[in-house]
């Protein structure tokens, strides 16, 4: 089954404790991306990657890091989480023709 | 920077009727994609329809169709024969296609309720 998986689905952590949210896709997609969704703000792109070892900033990259060492994986790293990073996070992937971007199920992150 | 505006925070429609959701965008680009996504209460993001800017023909997917007006920078979504399962948040999104900078920008969404 074609899918994008994210782990964990729910996470409660404390300020300053480094965390990683994993994202993996099994469709051999070139394009992968991370978004955060906040009430009243819609979805905002954090980082995206066009292919292995190629990443670029979206609209809200501050406080986040990503890496793309393998085509299927695109982890999101929060080196020192802060309460303003409490949000719902989505990973997504697609082919280069963008004929359908597949989204993961979301990760609900709470930073205390 | 590109912006996407959805001017209707909430809408409602009776089952089996037709509803149109509005979306406008601001860009100086000529080559881009436009999307409508649906987010039901499960929070899963589902692609509804996609339009390539160079194509003049409006995209359709079963009961969903768009009215793409490139000069007016307008991209509305029409849902025909509305069903209870269409109740969801709907997001309009823009992506510039420039061979190396494919950022995706979303509107703030329209909450659609289909009433029985």
Tab-separated table of C-alpha atoms in Angstrom:
chain	number	residue	atom	x	y	z
A	1	UNK	CA	0.000	0.000	0.000
A	2	UNK	CA	1.328	3.392	-1.036
A	3	UNK	CA	1.737	5.517	2.030
A	4	UNK	CA	3.623	8.120	4.006
A	5	UNK	CA	4.296	7.175	7.615
A	6	UNK	CA	5.198	9.477	10.484
A	7	UNK	CA	6.387	8.643	13.962
A	8	UNK	CA	5.496	9.368	16.623
A	9	UNK	CA	1.853	10.305	16.088
A	10	UNK	CA	1.653	12.109	19.426
A	11	UNK	CA	4.452	13.585	21.497
A	12	UNK	CA	4.558	15.672	24.650
A	13	UNK	CA	7.979	17.020	25.558
A	14	UNK	CA	9.664	19.817	27.496
A	15	UNK	CA	11.445	22.921	26.352
A	16	UNK	CA	14.987	22.293	25.148
A	17	UNK	CA	14.859	18.513	24.818
A	18	UNK	CA	15.973	17.550	21.320
A	19	UNK	CA	13.526	15.464	19.323
A	20	UNK	CA	13.178	13.906	15.893
A	21	UNK	CA	9.982	13.170	13.987
A	22	UNK	CA	10.533	10.542	11.336
A	23	UNK	CA	8.891	10.479	7.916
A	24	UNK	CA	9.110	7.663	5.404
A	25	UNK	CA	7.466	7.029	2.021
A	26	UNK	CA	7.357	3.842	-0.051
A	27	UNK	CA	6.490	5.358	-3.449
A	28	UNK	CA	9.984	6.320	-4.617
A	29	UNK	CA	8.943	9.975	-4.682
A	30	UNK	CA	11.546	12.616	-5.329
A	31	UNK	CA	9.800	15.488	-3.523
A	32	UNK	CA	9.240	15.484	0.238
A	33	UNK	CA	8.123	18.249	2.510
A	34	UNK	CA	7.214	19.186	6.085
A	35	UNK	CA	4.329	21.432	7.125
A	36	UNK	CA	2.933	22.700	10.369
A	37	UNK	CA	-0.737	23.413	10.885
A	38	UNK	CA	-1.943	25.929	13.448
A	39	UNK	CA	-5.514	27.128	14.072
A	40	UNK	CA	-6.425	30.073	11.839
A	41	UNK	CA	-3.134	29.906	9.929
A	42	UNK	CA	-3.659	26.946	7.638
A	43	UNK	CA	-0.625	24.881	6.682
A	44	UNK	CA	2.774	26.460	6.406
A	45	UNK	CA	5.749	24.833	4.762
A	46	UNK	CA	8.799	24.314	6.965
A	47	UNK	CA	11.316	22.608	4.659
A	48	UNK	CA	11.211	20.682	1.437
A	49	UNK	CA	13.522	18.407	-0.495
A	50	UNK	CA	13.683	17.866	-4.228
A	51	UNK	CA	15.890	14.775	-3.925
A	52	UNK	CA	18.605	13.110	-1.850
A	53	UNK	CA	20.960	15.661	-0.295
A	54	UNK	CA	18.879	18.549	-1.717
A	55	UNK	CA	16.859	20.522	0.815
A	56	UNK	CA	15.521	24.066	0.947
A	57	UNK	CA	13.685	26.336	3.344
A	58	UNK	CA	9.959	26.870	3.252
A	59	UNK	CA	8.197	29.793	4.887
A	60	UNK	CA	8.799	28.922	8.553
A	61	UNK	CA	12.169	27.103	8.877
A	62	UNK	CA	13.400	28.760	12.086
A	63	UNK	CA	14.012	26.252	14.874
A	64	UNK	CA	13.914	23.206	12.591
A	65	UNK	CA	16.430	21.076	10.735
A	66	UNK	CA	15.990	18.370	8.135
A	67	UNK	CA	18.142	15.881	6.279
A	68	UNK	CA	17.637	13.727	3.201
A	69	UNK	CA	20.273	11.000	3.203
A	70	UNK	CA	17.975	8.408	1.650
A	71	UNK	CA	15.237	8.945	-0.872
A	72	UNK	CA	12.531	7.389	1.285
A	73	UNK	CA	13.254	9.216	4.573
A	74	UNK	CA	12.985	12.865	5.522
A	75	UNK	CA	13.247	13.380	9.307
A	76	UNK	CA	12.362	16.657	11.006
A	77	UNK	CA	14.669	17.634	13.857
A	78	UNK	CA	13.943	20.118	16.628
A	79	UNK	CA	17.285	20.767	18.334
A	80	UNK	CA	15.843	22.841	21.177
A	81	UNK	CA	12.042	22.801	21.085
A	82	UNK	CA	10.098	25.760	22.432
A	83	UNK	CA	6.398	26.133	23.303
A	84	UNK	CA	5.727	28.082	20.078
A	85	UNK	CA	6.540	24.891	18.175
A	86	UNK	CA	3.487	23.191	19.651
A	87	UNK	CA	1.561	22.264	16.515
A	88	UNK	CA	0.264	19.557	14.208
A	89	UNK	CA	2.987	18.472	11.771
A	90	UNK	CA	2.518	16.835	8.404
A	91	UNK	CA	5.018	15.170	6.132
A	92	UNK	CA	4.171	14.787	2.438
A	93	UNK	CA	5.708	13.375	-0.721
A	94	UNK	CA	5.086	13.483	-4.453
A	95	UNK	CA	6.643	12.848	-7.826
A	96	UNK	CA	8.178	15.743	-9.713
A	97	UNK	CA	5.014	16.218	-11.758
A	98	UNK	CA	3.148	16.997	-8.505
A	99	UNK	CA	0.209	14.978	-9.737
A	100	UNK	CA	-0.870	14.241	-6.201
A	101	UNK	CA	0.926	14.967	-2.990
A	102	UNK	CA	0.517	12.190	-0.425
A	103	UNK	CA	0.324	13.330	3.180
A	104	UNK	CA	1.228	11.404	6.291
A	105	UNK	CA	-1.290	11.064	9.147
A	106	UNK	CA	0.183	13.940	11.149
A	107	UNK	CA	2.154	14.267	14.390
A	108	UNK	CA	0.628	16.200	17.259
A	109	UNK	CA	3.511	17.830	19.190
A	110	UNK	CA	3.135	19.614	22.500
A	111	UNK	CA	6.132	21.433	23.994
A	112	UNK	CA	5.708	22.377	27.662
B	1	UNK	CA	6.112	36.247	-2.186
B	2	UNK	CA	3.066	34.315	-3.248
B	3	UNK	CA	-0.091	34.551	-1.167
B	4	UNK	CA	-3.307	32.544	-1.239
B	5	UNK	CA	-6.567	33.981	0.079
B	6	UNK	CA	-9.716	32.074	0.950
B	7	UNK	CA	-12.294	34.708	1.816
B	8	UNK	CA	-14.945	32.358	3.242
B	9	UNK	CA	-13.924	30.997	6.668
B	10	UNK	CA	-17.107	28.908	6.881
B	11	UNK	CA	-19.822	27.744	4.528
B	12	UNK	CA	-22.744	25.389	4.674
B	13	UNK	CA	-24.827	23.600	2.049
B	14	UNK	CA	-27.750	21.213	1.972
B	15	UNK	CA	-27.133	17.652	0.931
B	16	UNK	CA	-27.448	17.148	-2.865
B	17	UNK	CA	-27.009	20.845	-3.607
B	18	UNK	CA	-24.050	22.616	-5.218
B	19	UNK	CA	-21.563	24.837	-3.421
B	20	UNK	CA	-18.628	26.934	-4.637
B	21	UNK	CA	-15.573	27.736	-2.532
B	22	UNK	CA	-13.496	30.781	-3.461
B	23	UNK	CA	-9.738	31.126	-3.728
B	24	UNK	CA	-7.608	33.943	-5.062
B	25	UNK	CA	-3.835	34.109	-5.250
B	26	UNK	CA	-1.186	36.655	-5.909
B	27	UNK	CA	1.849	35.869	-8.032
B	28	UNK	CA	4.003	37.285	-10.790
B	29	UNK	CA	4.867	33.802	-12.013
B	30	UNK	CA	3.506	32.344	-15.240
B	31	UNK	CA	4.190	28.663	-14.628
B	32	UNK	CA	2.607	27.138	-11.525
B	33	UNK	CA	0.215	24.588	-10.084
B	34	UNK	CA	-2.937	25.101	-8.062
B	35	UNK	CA	-4.497	22.553	-5.738
B	36	UNK	CA	-7.521	21.985	-3.565
B	37	UNK	CA	-7.061	19.778	-0.520
B	38	UNK	CA	-9.706	18.364	1.787
B	39	UNK	CA	-9.139	17.771	5.505
B	40	UNK	CA	-11.982	15.830	7.174
B	41	UNK	CA	-12.270	15.565	10.975
B	42	UNK	CA	-9.750	12.700	10.859
B	43	UNK	CA	-7.188	15.414	9.936
B	44	UNK	CA	-5.886	13.403	6.983
B	45	UNK	CA	-5.003	15.717	4.072
B	46	UNK	CA	-6.509	14.504	0.797
B	47	UNK	CA	-5.840	15.964	-2.645
B	48	UNK	CA	-9.143	16.848	-4.305
B	49	UNK	CA	-8.064	18.409	-7.579
B	50	UNK	CA	-5.031	19.881	-9.342
B	51	UNK	CA	-4.685	22.478	-12.092
B	52	UNK	CA	-1.647	23.368	-14.160
B	53	UNK	CA	-1.533	27.065	-15.004
B	54	UNK	CA	-0.640	26.547	-18.663
B	55	UNK	CA	-3.774	24.471	-19.238
B	56	UNK	CA	-6.813	26.590	-20.069
B	57	UNK	CA	-9.236	23.709	-19.593
B	58	UNK	CA	-10.675	23.530	-16.099
B	59	UNK	CA	-9.853	20.364	-14.169
B	60	UNK	CA	-12.650	18.039	-13.061
B	61	UNK	CA	-12.727	15.019	-10.760
B	62	UNK	CA	-16.147	13.405	-10.533
B	63	UNK	CA	-18.347	15.808	-8.514
B	64	UNK	CA	-15.507	18.305	-8.072
B	65	UNK	CA	-14.591	20.914	-10.668
B	66	UNK	CA	-12.703	24.171	-10.712
B	67	UNK	CA	-13.184	27.534	-12.360
B	68	UNK	CA	-9.644	28.688	-13.152
B	69	UNK	CA	-9.402	32.324	-14.220
B	70	UNK	CA	-5.705	32.969	-14.769
B	71	UNK	CA	-5.965	36.674	-15.549
B	72	UNK	CA	-8.090	37.259	-12.471
B	73	UNK	CA	-5.889	34.933	-10.381
B	74	UNK	CA	-8.937	33.063	-9.209
B	75	UNK	CA	-9.322	29.328	-8.584
B	76	UNK	CA	-12.732	28.377	-7.192
B	77	UNK	CA	-13.885	24.847	-6.356
B	78	UNK	CA	-17.388	23.674	-7.193
B	79	UNK	CA	-18.823	20.657	-5.422
B	80	UNK	CA	-21.906	19.224	-7.097
B	81	UNK	CA	-24.441	16.897	-5.476
B	82	UNK	CA	-22.934	17.566	-2.035
B	83	UNK	CA	-22.702	14.580	0.291
B	84	UNK	CA	-22.410	14.372	4.056
B	85	UNK	CA	-18.886	13.016	3.611
B	86	UNK	CA	-17.860	16.274	1.965
B	87	UNK	CA	-17.979	17.969	5.375
B	88	UNK	CA	-14.375	19.061	5.949
B	89	UNK	CA	-11.883	21.902	5.868
B	90	UNK	CA	-10.889	22.770	2.321
B	91	UNK	CA	-7.526	24.347	1.556
B	92	UNK	CA	-6.466	26.036	-1.642
B	93	UNK	CA	-2.737	25.856	-2.396
B	94	UNK	CA	-0.255	27.359	-4.863
B	95	UNK	CA	3.046	25.985	-6.056
B	96	UNK	CA	5.487	27.831	-8.290
B	97	UNK	CA	7.127	25.498	-10.786
B	98	UNK	CA	10.567	26.851	-11.481
B	99	UNK	CA	12.835	23.831	-11.659
B	100	UNK	CA	14.349	24.021	-8.219
B	101	UNK	CA	12.140	26.094	-5.957
B	102	UNK	CA	8.885	24.275	-5.499
B	103	UNK	CA	7.500	25.884	-2.373
B	104	UNK	CA	3.859	25.172	-1.568
B	105	UNK	CA	1.723	27.961	-0.105
B	106	UNK	CA	-1.673	27.251	1.451
B	107	UNK	CA	-4.659	29.454	2.150
B	108	UNK	CA	-6.145	29.510	5.641
B	109	UNK	CA	-8.996	27.223	4.712
B	110	UNK	CA	-12.781	27.144	4.414
B	111	UNK	CA	-14.801	24.990	6.773
B	112	UNK	CA	-17.609	23.360	4.799
B	113	UNK	CA	-20.574	21.737	6.512
B	114	UNK	CA	-23.021	19.633	4.525
B	115	UNK	CA	-26.402	19.476	6.245
B	116	UNK	CA	-28.820	16.546	5.858
